[in-house]
XYZ file of C-alpha atoms in Angstrom:
780
model
C 25.623 0.643 -76.751
C 24.478 4.201 -76.115
C 25.197 3.740 -72.314
C 28.604 2.482 -73.093
C 29.487 5.458 -75.339
C 28.191 7.925 -72.652
C 30.430 6.219 -70.042
C 33.418 6.446 -72.418
C 32.782 10.150 -72.981
C 32.492 10.810 -69.260
C 35.801 9.115 -68.713
C 37.419 11.115 -71.451
C 36.050 14.525 -70.452
C 38.570 15.167 -67.688
C 41.363 14.304 -70.108
C 39.969 16.525 -72.712
C 39.488 19.361 -70.275
C 43.011 19.030 -69.038
C 44.346 19.087 -72.610
C 42.281 22.310 -73.311
C 43.700 23.922 -70.227
C 47.278 23.148 -71.410
C 46.633 24.961 -74.576
C 45.886 28.264 -72.933
C 48.505 30.645 -74.346
C 50.018 33.385 -72.179
C 53.060 35.731 -72.351
C 56.192 34.199 -70.770
C 59.637 35.474 -70.272
C 62.476 33.024 -71.114
C 65.636 34.134 -69.327
C 69.175 33.084 -70.097
C 71.176 35.462 -67.877
C 73.983 37.512 -69.165
C 75.160 38.009 -72.726
C 78.526 36.576 -73.594
C 79.401 39.600 -75.672
C 80.323 37.564 -78.662
C 77.157 37.998 -80.802
C 75.814 40.954 -82.741
C 72.254 42.101 -81.891
C 70.798 40.385 -84.925
C 72.475 37.183 -84.110
C 71.011 37.263 -80.541
C 67.553 37.714 -81.893
C 68.092 34.846 -84.270
C 69.267 32.617 -81.373
C 66.142 33.563 -79.448
C 64.020 32.786 -82.442
C 65.726 29.378 -82.840
C 64.488 28.380 -79.409
C 60.947 29.233 -80.406
C 61.228 27.288 -83.604
C 62.132 24.246 -81.581
C 58.802 24.248 -79.785
C 56.450 25.833 -82.323
C 54.857 24.034 -85.354
C 56.310 26.391 -87.941
C 58.921 29.261 -88.381
C 56.093 31.644 -89.108
C 54.253 30.732 -85.923
C 57.560 31.216 -83.987
C 58.158 34.673 -85.426
C 54.570 35.706 -84.761
C 54.823 34.612 -81.095
C 57.915 36.618 -80.302
C 57.097 39.962 -78.620
C 60.587 41.013 -77.454
C 64.142 39.857 -77.741
C 66.120 41.276 -74.908
C 69.474 41.907 -76.556
C 71.462 44.487 -74.465
C 72.112 43.689 -70.830
C 69.397 41.087 -70.239
C 69.608 37.998 -72.314
C 66.108 36.556 -72.916
C 62.915 36.942 -74.776
C 59.182 37.382 -74.280
C 56.839 35.224 -76.346
C 53.323 33.893 -76.317
C 53.589 30.234 -75.206
C 51.454 27.268 -74.116
C 52.096 25.347 -70.892
C 53.607 22.524 -72.987
C 56.030 24.826 -74.742
C 56.915 26.371 -71.450
C 57.743 22.946 -70.125
C 59.969 22.047 -73.145
C 61.837 25.364 -72.957
C 62.441 25.033 -69.270
C 64.298 21.761 -69.781
C 66.694 23.232 -72.277
C 70.288 23.392 -71.099
C 70.933 27.249 -71.537
C 67.539 28.339 -70.236
C 67.804 29.577 -66.641
C 64.118 30.215 -66.045
C 60.820 30.575 -67.738
C 58.067 32.611 -65.974
C 54.839 34.132 -66.782
C 54.860 37.872 -67.412
C 52.815 39.664 -64.762
C 50.673 42.764 -64.789
C 51.669 45.662 -62.587
C 50.168 48.940 -61.407
C 51.456 52.491 -60.806
C 51.978 52.542 -57.079
C 56.457 69.217 -55.666
C 56.569 72.559 -54.179
C 57.246 71.891 -50.459
C 58.856 68.458 -50.272
C 62.359 69.662 -51.499
C 62.402 72.557 -49.095
C 61.310 70.288 -46.192
C 64.396 68.082 -46.747
C 66.530 71.199 -47.056
C 67.461 71.056 -50.624
C 65.929 74.122 -52.323
C 65.403 77.756 -51.461
C 61.981 79.356 -51.738
C 61.477 82.912 -52.445
C 60.787 83.515 -48.893
C 63.838 82.029 -47.129
C 62.267 81.918 -43.702
C 60.124 78.942 -44.771
C 63.225 76.691 -44.781
C 64.802 75.187 -41.571
C 67.812 77.445 -40.943
C 70.325 74.690 -40.374
C 69.498 73.273 -43.870
C 70.089 76.481 -45.860
C 73.795 76.267 -46.423
C 73.767 72.471 -46.679
C 71.102 72.480 -49.444
C 72.824 75.204 -51.492
C 76.219 73.581 -51.102
C 74.938 70.109 -52.200
C 73.157 71.521 -55.324
C 76.222 73.654 -56.187
C 78.585 70.696 -55.813
C 76.428 68.440 -57.848
C 76.002 71.212 -60.544
C 72.237 70.541 -60.020
C 72.617 66.989 -61.371
C 73.967 68.090 -64.656
C 74.867 65.394 -67.156
C 73.445 62.554 -64.953
C 70.798 60.639 -66.904
C 67.710 59.451 -65.009
C 65.500 56.937 -66.789
C 61.814 57.219 -65.704
C 59.787 54.034 -66.477
C 56.145 55.059 -66.204
C 53.243 56.374 -68.269
C 55.204 58.795 -70.434
C 55.695 62.557 -70.360
C 53.986 65.790 -71.267
C 56.985 67.468 -72.872
C 55.439 70.961 -73.124
C 55.376 71.341 -69.409
C 57.591 74.278 -68.165
C 59.192 71.690 -65.835
C 60.953 70.171 -68.972
C 62.386 73.373 -70.384
C 65.944 73.008 -71.551
C 66.690 76.726 -71.383
C 70.320 77.348 -70.524
C 71.208 73.632 -70.461
C 74.441 72.363 -72.132
C 74.847 69.787 -74.908
C 73.551 66.307 -74.458
C 76.288 64.070 -72.843
C 78.338 62.268 -75.366
C 77.784 59.027 -73.467
C 74.117 58.966 -74.330
C 73.115 56.344 -76.816
C 69.276 56.563 -76.691
C 66.738 57.761 -79.236
C 63.633 59.928 -79.405
C 61.014 57.535 -80.745
C 58.280 59.222 -82.751
C 54.573 58.360 -82.605
C 51.135 60.056 -82.472
C 51.541 63.574 -81.022
C 55.216 62.968 -80.260
C 58.213 63.349 -82.532
C 61.956 64.275 -82.313
C 61.171 67.953 -81.690
C 59.608 66.976 -78.333
C 62.998 65.827 -77.151
C 65.453 68.487 -76.083
C 68.510 68.955 -73.810
C 66.318 68.114 -70.742
C 64.271 65.235 -72.135
C 67.054 63.563 -74.112
C 65.320 60.341 -74.934
C 61.853 58.793 -75.179
C 60.665 55.286 -75.962
C 57.547 53.294 -75.630
C 56.778 49.665 -75.189
C 53.389 48.285 -75.940
C 53.542 44.769 -77.412
C 52.397 42.728 -74.423
C 49.734 45.199 -73.656
C 48.289 44.921 -77.200
C 48.579 41.129 -77.019
C 46.190 41.164 -74.054
C 43.864 44.046 -74.963
C 44.205 44.433 -78.702
C 45.249 47.545 -80.592
C 45.395 50.712 -78.422
C 42.352 52.853 -78.582
C 43.696 56.219 -79.909
C 40.985 58.088 -77.978
C 42.173 56.621 -74.741
C 45.934 57.000 -74.951
C 48.693 58.021 -77.319
C 50.634 55.311 -78.967
C 53.850 57.163 -78.169
C 55.761 58.538 -75.297
C 53.203 61.274 -74.621
C 51.472 61.017 -71.294
C 47.755 61.032 -71.180
C 47.486 59.825 -67.651
C 49.750 62.275 -65.770
C 51.499 59.863 -63.461
C 54.645 59.678 -65.451
C 54.815 63.472 -65.946
C 54.426 63.878 -62.190
C 57.251 61.427 -61.242
C 59.615 62.688 -64.019
C 59.282 66.360 -62.788
C 59.745 65.309 -59.188
C 63.049 63.707 -60.098
C 64.442 66.443 -62.430
C 61.949 69.150 -63.233
C 63.273 72.703 -63.745
C 62.422 75.362 -61.212
C 59.105 76.943 -62.052
C 58.000 79.865 -59.867
C 54.615 80.610 -58.461
C 53.148 77.160 -58.949
C 49.983 76.210 -56.963
C 47.064 73.856 -57.377
C 43.339 74.589 -57.390
C 43.637 78.327 -57.398
C 46.399 78.863 -54.843
C 47.057 75.879 -52.475
C 50.787 75.005 -51.895
C 52.027 78.071 -53.795
C 55.821 78.074 -54.257
C 58.573 76.970 -56.550
C 57.985 73.654 -58.264
C 61.237 71.828 -58.869
C 62.703 68.336 -59.147
C 65.326 67.495 -56.632
C 68.056 67.546 -59.347
C 66.851 70.387 -61.699
C 69.508 69.872 -64.360
C 69.578 66.031 -64.732
C 68.786 64.695 -68.147
C 65.552 62.629 -68.422
C 65.042 59.591 -70.409
C 61.320 58.554 -70.739
C 60.156 54.907 -71.032
C 56.484 54.532 -71.418
C 55.208 51.124 -70.397
C 51.760 51.833 -68.837
C 48.662 52.285 -71.069
C 45.114 53.622 -70.519
C 42.109 51.549 -71.670
C 38.463 50.993 -70.719
C 38.003 54.536 -69.527
C 40.860 55.231 -67.265
C 42.025 51.766 -66.454
C 45.816 51.396 -66.567
C 47.883 48.407 -67.482
C 51.666 48.004 -67.141
C 52.807 44.572 -68.580
C 55.819 42.731 -67.372
C 57.373 42.024 -70.753
C 57.070 45.648 -71.798
C 58.724 46.712 -68.540
C 61.572 44.292 -69.024
C 62.215 45.624 -72.518
C 62.207 49.222 -71.060
C 64.800 48.267 -68.415
C 66.961 46.462 -71.014
C 66.806 49.545 -73.281
C 67.600 51.919 -70.501
C 70.733 50.008 -69.540
C 71.900 50.083 -73.231
C 70.994 53.751 -73.623
C 73.301 54.763 -70.773
C 71.092 55.858 -67.905
C 72.853 56.302 -64.486
C 69.711 56.114 -62.346
C 66.226 54.412 -62.871
C 63.099 55.596 -61.128
C 60.419 53.000 -61.231
C 57.125 53.833 -59.495
C 55.431 50.548 -60.478
C 54.875 47.321 -58.758
C 52.552 44.694 -57.349
C 49.582 44.965 -55.063
C 48.561 43.127 -51.878
C 50.392 40.905 -49.517
C 53.461 39.073 -50.901
C 53.470 35.433 -51.037
C 56.543 34.692 -53.297
C 59.190 32.371 -52.013
C 61.914 33.178 -54.503
C 63.330 36.108 -56.472
C 63.506 34.110 -59.668
C 60.227 35.105 -61.240
C 60.312 38.794 -60.714
C 61.067 41.013 -63.812
C 62.048 43.898 -61.537
C 64.516 41.725 -59.602
C 66.154 40.423 -62.824
C 66.169 43.790 -64.579
C 67.569 45.627 -61.466
C 70.335 43.014 -61.084
C 71.488 43.696 -64.648
C 71.329 47.349 -64.049
C 73.436 47.042 -60.872
C 76.042 45.103 -62.842
C 76.247 48.136 -65.032
C 76.531 50.445 -62.013
C 72.940 51.907 -62.358
C 71.136 52.891 -59.219
C 67.575 51.520 -59.365
C 64.992 53.215 -57.114
C 61.585 51.547 -56.874
C 58.398 52.399 -54.889
C 57.480 50.228 -51.840
C 53.850 49.947 -52.765
C 50.612 51.364 -51.428
C 49.153 48.442 -49.477
C 50.038 49.473 -45.899
C 49.801 49.347 -43.095
C 49.258 45.604 -43.544
C 52.526 43.753 -42.795
C 54.484 41.919 -45.515
C 53.091 44.047 -48.357
C 56.362 45.759 -49.439
C 57.366 45.352 -53.077
C 60.790 45.294 -54.620
C 62.489 43.436 -51.924
C 65.879 42.395 -53.652
C 68.933 43.982 -51.956
C 70.136 45.513 -55.153
C 67.126 47.773 -55.355
C 66.601 50.798 -53.131
C 63.036 50.507 -51.953
C 61.234 53.688 -50.976
C 58.430 54.049 -48.398
C 56.225 57.233 -48.211
C 55.903 59.845 -45.479
C 54.574 63.351 -44.979
C 56.006 66.799 -45.313
C 55.386 69.654 -42.867
C 52.431 71.155 -44.863
C 48.623 70.789 -44.428
C 45.743 72.191 -46.334
C 43.500 72.937 -43.278
C 39.766 72.969 -43.755
C 37.969 72.331 -40.482
C 34.276 71.235 -39.926
C 32.315 73.243 -37.371
C 29.308 71.448 -35.936
C 26.272 72.878 -34.427
C 27.342 71.941 -30.954
C 30.455 74.123 -31.300
C 32.892 71.251 -31.949
C 35.660 71.970 -34.426
C 36.811 68.939 -36.316
C 40.181 68.764 -38.177
C 39.886 68.272 -41.962
C 41.945 68.880 -45.081
C 40.922 70.062 -48.479
C 42.466 71.714 -51.640
C 39.061 72.881 -53.110
C 38.677 76.604 -53.868
C 34.857 76.431 -53.541
C 33.445 78.099 -50.407
C 30.219 77.914 -48.476
C 28.334 81.061 -47.469
C 29.112 82.130 -43.906
C 26.265 80.281 -42.258
C 25.314 76.833 -40.824
C 23.799 74.206 -43.090
C 21.725 71.139 -42.435
C 24.050 68.030 -42.016
C 22.926 64.515 -43.093
C 24.483 61.085 -43.154
C 24.645 59.607 -46.650
C 23.162 56.365 -45.557
C 20.189 58.092 -44.120
C 19.382 59.933 -47.442
C 19.598 56.966 -49.858
C 17.363 57.201 -52.925
C 14.460 54.790 -53.293
C 15.567 51.163 -53.771
C 19.189 52.034 -53.021
C 20.938 50.129 -50.268
C 22.463 52.020 -47.406
C 25.859 50.299 -47.937
C 25.905 51.743 -51.455
C 24.552 55.252 -50.615
C 26.905 55.746 -47.674
C 29.785 56.026 -50.143
C 27.901 58.551 -52.287
C 28.243 56.412 -55.305
C 26.507 57.426 -58.604
C 22.712 57.703 -58.348
C 22.643 56.613 -54.719
C 21.338 59.859 -53.067
C 17.764 61.253 -52.801
C 17.389 64.722 -54.387
C 14.540 65.508 -51.951
C 16.551 64.652 -48.888
C 19.957 66.141 -49.965
C 19.171 69.432 -51.509
C 20.987 72.390 -49.797
C 22.668 70.175 -47.147
C 26.110 69.019 -46.233
C 26.468 65.327 -46.708
C 28.783 62.928 -44.662
C 30.090 60.252 -46.991
C 32.098 57.374 -45.762
C 34.628 55.362 -47.917
C 37.546 53.048 -47.033
C 40.330 55.383 -48.228
C 40.096 59.143 -48.361
C 40.494 59.431 -52.090
C 37.954 60.971 -54.365
C 36.136 58.679 -56.856
C 33.133 60.808 -57.905
C 31.509 61.472 -54.523
C 31.543 65.167 -55.185
C 29.598 64.755 -58.425
C 26.910 62.604 -56.792
C 26.369 65.147 -54.004
C 26.165 67.940 -56.593
C 23.738 65.875 -58.725
C 21.505 65.493 -55.682
C 21.708 69.270 -54.997
C 23.871 69.121 -51.924
C 25.651 72.293 -50.656
C 28.886 70.475 -49.728
C 30.165 67.226 -48.371
C 32.534 65.611 -45.798
C 34.536 62.724 -46.899
C 35.217 60.377 -43.903
C 37.349 57.331 -43.813
C 35.401 54.120 -42.909
C 38.783 52.557 -42.064
C 40.304 53.052 -38.594
C 43.395 54.801 -40.010
C 45.616 57.590 -38.900
C 45.187 60.698 -36.834
C 47.236 62.877 -39.238
C 47.274 61.308 -42.675
C 44.860 62.932 -45.040
C 44.978 63.223 -48.760
C 43.788 66.671 -49.689
C 41.671 66.857 -53.014
C 40.128 69.364 -55.336
C 36.308 69.093 -55.525
C 33.434 70.676 -57.585
C 31.728 71.490 -54.212
C 32.923 72.799 -50.877
C 34.300 69.765 -49.130
C 36.844 68.421 -46.632
C 38.371 65.032 -45.698
C 38.393 63.663 -42.137
C 39.970 60.680 -40.509
C 37.915 57.764 -39.208
C 37.644 58.800 -35.593
C 36.567 62.307 -36.561
C 34.017 60.861 -38.947
C 32.634 58.828 -36.148
C 32.354 61.984 -34.012
C 30.512 63.709 -36.754
C 28.159 60.739 -37.144
C 27.510 60.598 -33.378
C 26.614 64.277 -33.461
C 24.112 63.690 -36.347
C 22.428 60.981 -34.384
C 22.379 63.004 -31.127
C 20.039 65.796 -32.357
C 16.933 66.376 -34.321
C 18.350 69.052 -36.541
C 22.068 68.625 -36.985
C 23.915 71.536 -38.654
C 27.578 72.283 -39.743
C 29.689 74.345 -41.909
C 33.020 73.861 -43.618
C 35.691 76.469 -43.109
C 37.476 77.378 -46.396
C 40.835 75.681 -46.802
C 44.243 77.382 -46.361
C 47.805 76.194 -46.668
C 49.741 75.879 -43.408
C 53.477 75.192 -43.232
C 55.713 73.938 -40.411
C 53.047 71.517 -39.137
C 54.152 68.930 -36.451
C 54.917 66.155 -36.223
C 56.633 65.785 -39.567
C 57.591 63.582 -41.278
C 55.243 60.691 -40.162
C 54.688 57.482 -42.014
C 51.690 57.303 -44.444
C 49.224 54.608 -43.657
C 49.138 53.444 -47.266
C 52.890 52.916 -47.518
C 53.582 49.105 -47.765
C 55.275 47.507 -44.858
C 57.881 44.845 -44.222
C 59.072 42.238 -43.279
C 60.618 40.956 -46.467
C 58.653 37.855 -47.499
C 61.463 36.228 -49.467
C 64.427 36.910 -47.193
C 63.578 38.440 -43.827
C 67.379 38.854 -43.261
C 67.145 41.932 -45.594
C 65.137 44.807 -44.130
C 62.647 46.321 -46.656
C 61.787 49.138 -47.260
C 65.148 50.802 -47.344
C 64.259 54.393 -46.898
C 61.321 56.830 -46.679
C 60.707 60.153 -48.473
C 57.861 62.599 -49.038
C 54.906 60.846 -50.638
C 51.858 62.594 -49.201
C 50.162 65.469 -51.044
C 53.037 66.044 -53.419
C 52.675 68.782 -56.088
C 54.369 68.284 -59.539
C 53.756 68.594 -63.292
C 50.661 67.015 -64.820
C 49.138 66.431 -68.169
C 46.329 68.810 -69.151
C 44.372 65.935 -70.713
C 43.629 64.165 -67.562
C 41.792 66.629 -65.278
C 41.869 65.781 -61.672
C 38.648 67.517 -60.937
C 35.141 66.452 -61.874
C 34.485 69.745 -63.774
C 37.258 68.713 -66.261
C 39.232 71.878 -65.759
C 42.759 71.504 -67.330
C 45.730 71.799 -65.019
C 49.512 71.957 -65.474
C 50.390 70.962 -61.957
C 48.602 68.467 -59.681
C 48.860 67.072 -56.124
C 48.745 63.372 -55.563
C 49.997 60.840 -52.919
C 51.671 57.403 -52.973
C 55.057 55.769 -52.844
C 55.053 56.555 -56.594
C 55.755 60.137 -55.439
C 58.413 59.200 -52.805
C 60.383 57.058 -55.242
C 61.546 59.810 -57.560
C 62.670 61.946 -54.557
C 65.288 59.271 -53.679
C 66.121 58.820 -57.442
C 66.915 62.472 -57.508
C 69.114 62.248 -54.425
C 70.961 59.324 -55.987
C 71.493 61.463 -59.110
C 73.007 64.295 -56.989
C 75.355 61.889 -55.212
C 76.202 60.331 -58.612
C 77.084 63.753 -59.946
C 79.467 64.482 -57.006
C 80.976 61.009 -56.903
C 80.734 59.581 -60.523
C 82.980 56.621 -59.659
C 80.975 55.231 -56.706
C 79.177 51.975 -57.249
C 75.333 51.863 -57.104
C 75.637 50.050 -53.789
C 77.870 52.789 -52.310
C 75.238 55.468 -53.371
C 72.502 53.404 -51.795
C 74.382 53.065 -48.595
C 75.206 56.736 -48.490
C 71.474 57.579 -48.748
C 70.456 54.936 -46.118
C 73.120 55.501 -43.461
C 72.618 59.265 -43.380
C 68.841 59.019 -43.016
C 67.182 60.431 -39.902
C 64.615 58.673 -37.550
C 63.703 61.951 -35.720
C 60.825 64.192 -36.604
C 60.639 68.021 -36.283
C 59.469 67.625 -32.676
C 62.754 66.031 -31.924
C 61.080 62.709 -31.283
C 61.202 59.329 -33.082
C 59.303 58.995 -36.276
C 55.643 57.878 -35.756
C 53.206 56.054 -37.926
C 49.924 57.509 -39.117
C 48.268 56.873 -35.730
C 50.930 58.674 -33.796
C 52.631 55.489 -32.419
C 56.437 55.004 -32.834
C 57.148 53.572 -36.231
C 59.698 50.770 -36.905
C 62.185 50.002 -39.667
C 59.478 47.860 -41.317
C 57.756 51.123 -42.120
C 60.697 53.487 -42.872
C 63.665 51.260 -43.424
C 66.832 53.277 -42.326
C 64.748 56.432 -41.889
C 63.763 59.577 -43.662
C 66.265 60.417 -46.412
C 68.514 63.474 -45.954
C 69.938 64.317 -49.378
C 72.058 67.198 -47.910
C 74.039 64.648 -45.849
C 74.119 61.679 -48.392
C 76.961 63.213 -50.450
C 79.356 63.014 -47.447
C 78.423 59.764 -45.515
C 81.940 59.120 -44.178
C 81.708 55.398 -44.652
C 79.869 53.200 -47.090
C 78.824 49.568 -47.217
C 79.884 48.500 -50.793
C 78.677 45.489 -52.699
C 79.432 44.003 -56.231
C 77.518 41.810 -58.700
C 79.819 38.917 -57.360
C 78.540 39.681 -53.801
C 74.971 39.530 -54.994
C 75.555 36.151 -56.681
C 77.135 34.855 -53.553
C 74.118 36.167 -51.642
C 71.892 34.172 -54.084
C 73.941 31.071 -53.216
C 72.801 31.355 -49.639
C 69.147 31.308 -50.919
C 69.887 28.363 -53.253
C 68.756 30.266 -56.360
C 71.970 31.397 -58.032
C 71.565 28.972 -60.890
C 68.382 30.769 -61.949
C 70.493 33.918 -62.442
C 74.002 32.666 -63.498
C 74.695 29.012 -64.291
C 78.387 29.542 -64.529
C 78.761 30.878 -61.050
C 80.237 28.279 -58.597
C 79.005 28.669 -55.105
C 81.306 27.833 -52.204
C 80.593 24.456 -50.404
C 79.336 26.392 -47.392
C 77.827 29.697 -48.652
C 77.636 32.523 -46.097
C 74.254 33.216 -44.515
C 72.181 35.871 -46.372
C 72.593 38.256 -43.337
C 76.280 38.438 -44.229
C 75.562 40.320 -47.398
C 77.428 43.677 -46.962
C 74.204 45.645 -46.508
C 73.631 49.002 -44.826
C 71.026 47.567 -42.493
C 71.000 44.382 -40.390
C 68.291 41.708 -39.866
C 68.499 38.337 -38.376
C 65.461 36.157 -38.593
C 64.683 33.315 -36.070
C 67.882 33.832 -34.015
C 68.654 30.847 -31.827
C 71.068 31.924 -29.048
C 73.976 33.827 -30.558
C 75.066 34.834 -34.143
C 78.052 36.779 -35.532
C 77.496 38.990 -38.741
C 80.277 40.296 -40.770
C 80.310 43.813 -42.410
C 82.922 45.801 -44.352
C 82.951 49.582 -44.542
C 84.984 51.769 -46.951
C 86.282 55.145 -45.969
C 84.987 57.925 -48.289
C 85.467 60.856 -45.948
C 87.291 63.769 -47.517
C 90.069 63.983 -44.796
C 91.388 60.560 -45.361
C 92.628 59.822 -41.815
C 89.870 59.210 -39.393
C 88.711 57.209 -36.357
C 85.279 55.736 -35.866
C 83.688 54.474 -32.661
C 80.909 51.933 -32.317
C 77.724 52.518 -30.330
C 74.343 50.638 -30.384
C 70.907 50.462 -29.028
C 70.087 46.682 -29.062
C 66.670 45.395 -29.573
C 64.738 44.468 -26.291
C 66.189 41.402 -24.818
C 69.319 41.413 -26.954
C 73.095 42.139 -26.573
C 74.869 43.795 -29.494
C 78.662 43.985 -29.678
C 81.192 44.854 -32.304
C 84.750 43.606 -32.830
C 86.679 45.703 -33.214
C 84.714 48.572 -31.728
C 87.159 51.252 -33.064
C 88.019 51.578 -36.674
C 91.157 53.595 -37.739
C 91.569 54.738 -41.328
C 94.634 56.162 -42.877
C 93.400 57.020 -46.317
C 90.376 57.472 -48.515
C 89.243 54.181 -50.128
C 90.630 51.977 -47.251
C 88.303 49.147 -46.198
C 87.901 47.850 -42.662
C 85.915 44.794 -41.639
C 84.217 44.124 -38.304
C 81.969 41.534 -36.728
C 78.780 42.222 -34.810
C 77.635 39.624 -32.309
C 74.005 39.509 -31.401
C 72.968 37.398 -28.426
C 69.525 36.730 -27.050
C 69.629 37.444 -23.271
C 65.773 36.978 -22.795
C 62.800 35.914 -24.795
C 61.015 39.276 -24.509
C 60.973 39.678 -28.363
C 58.561 36.731 -28.466
C 56.001 38.646 -26.456
C 55.961 41.531 -29.013
C 52.925 41.693 -31.355
C 54.914 41.324 -34.508
C 57.552 39.086 -33.100
C 60.337 41.342 -33.945
C 62.628 43.600 -31.810
C 64.248 46.675 -33.369
C 67.355 48.729 -32.555
C 70.346 50.293 -34.252
C 74.100 50.462 -34.425
C 76.249 53.274 -35.671
C 79.829 54.367 -36.257
C 80.694 57.958 -35.347
C 83.996 59.783 -36.113
C 85.956 61.675 -33.569
C 84.331 65.022 -34.227
C 80.744 63.592 -34.788
C 80.897 64.955 -38.378
C 79.926 61.645 -39.747
C 77.326 59.390 -38.117
C 76.881 56.112 -40.098
C 73.677 54.545 -38.810
C 72.172 51.108 -39.462
C 68.792 49.773 -38.200
C 68.640 46.291 -36.581
C 65.721 43.873 -36.763
C 65.672 40.635 -34.978
C 63.242 37.758 -34.474
C 63.761 34.684 -32.371
C 63.441 31.009 -33.294
């Protein structure tokens, strides 16, 4: 009998286990599409609640499970659900999709002068041909006055000088937002610059419990610094004589659109030390609120990490939120991600988002290493600490590991890894995968070291270095130079070196170049849309910061800080969009995106093509249409416009429109996705010949104009346009054309990434307007 019972239990265990798995509760978003406009806000919430009541045991359980009811532009709700409940909701008639809410992560003195937008106190630091263009653009745009930019991030430090409202006019009458109170933040912290502030924390607290008040503020106040940095990059006021770490990068700190109004939406929260969590349901609520509040531009420097493996757009909160924003004519700029140079890592790949990669400016913080054999190694640093004018013993961290510490651990100069006896008074070469500081300086200091060299253990770029402040004299070197230093250490009995104090150097060349960390294409969901769209400064960017998160190990408080990432490049493009919006308030979000993309440059300050971090020619999968040029974006000549209808038609081509709008009727033979009227052109798996349709709208000030087609085809391809001349009689006139791509050889197949790249452009008779689009083609 006992054996029989045991056998029965063994047979039942898998079933019991599977049932237990089904009852794991997670946060899901239930999406219905658009609102009909017939219900009041409380009625919408009651409708959402009724769906939960239908799958929960009691009404009380249903109410307790509801985190957000999205009532403004987005129609849906976020709730804590079991897989069984998800399955039931998914089968209901009006439900378009149910998907799990994800967790996301956060992905300037010189940068605006580099792109020709702002004047420094010393005018000779600005490229001459940009001076008039930059001042004209800002003047025409009234510095972004009355355009509202919503920044979805970690909050804001409102006391920063960058957010002063001195001299600003009244808040725009169209604004409908609020200034939400909370710890250390009340209505007095909003002004005519920061006109709104909200925070969203429900999903975060569902996962991690009540926020620890010692780790973050349960309000819009920023304890991390990232949100303050991005907000001031978009629209910070001009603040003179700003520098970091005692004098580096000194100049005028300013946002690209200094008089825009800022609306702050805090969705990322610190916990467990300095870990940061940004939850999908909270982000969706922020986007929904921003649309209702009346923002014109959104800047979102958040996203996923790693290579992309999604097959559909349907389960992405950013895709859904941005689609609703675009229907309300809001420009949404998002960071491309920091997972480069690995292919297929780019985030935010829907065509109604402008996706921003990161590149350099023409400034370095030079701090070379001089070796005992006379070699001088390039390095960068932003630390004010200096060594005495003498040579110091030089050691490799792996060779000076403390007792019972592995060399693999010690080589990174991680806590308690180095021997005090072997390090005291010496310069230590530490090796880590990415040249970013994570306490290496404190470990070398603990062990009594005089200074240290931070080398990349990853075969990265020849130019890309992130400069850092340190508690000891230090510099950062790239992989190849770190190996040179290591070879020198191993070649002599008594290696010695010194670190030359850092100094700021402007007008460095080549610039811009693509940052290695910037995520790369191709687009993993639809390779017929090139992503990223554009690149902008994202390496060593100086902007406002929170004094409560010291960037240096000695905990010194700072008001401005220098960091790198596509998080920094994204607000640059959001600012450019705000300036274009100020000049052309009736333009659609697609027209503004087109203007920014088609006026971009693919040439560096050496007059040569943009390169990647290793000095090799970069491709559109790194930079999209090129490096943004805000001084030209306000007068693009022609734009590629698109509407919400066009995006739904595009989704028909992917077979997913019913997940966004069940009422939309697709044509029997939807156009291919490459026929979306996009400012770039990609054709994946071309077999022979294909024709692609595009339509441009004349927005040139003169009205009458003639444009001529030219192209540089991808290798082994023929590219022709019909017609090849476009004649316009008036502003607003539209002209369509067809581009025919034909494979004349299989040379593309022999390329490493399987893609060939080129471009086509329309140029007017006097070459005042050059409307350029990149081309990417792969063969079947």
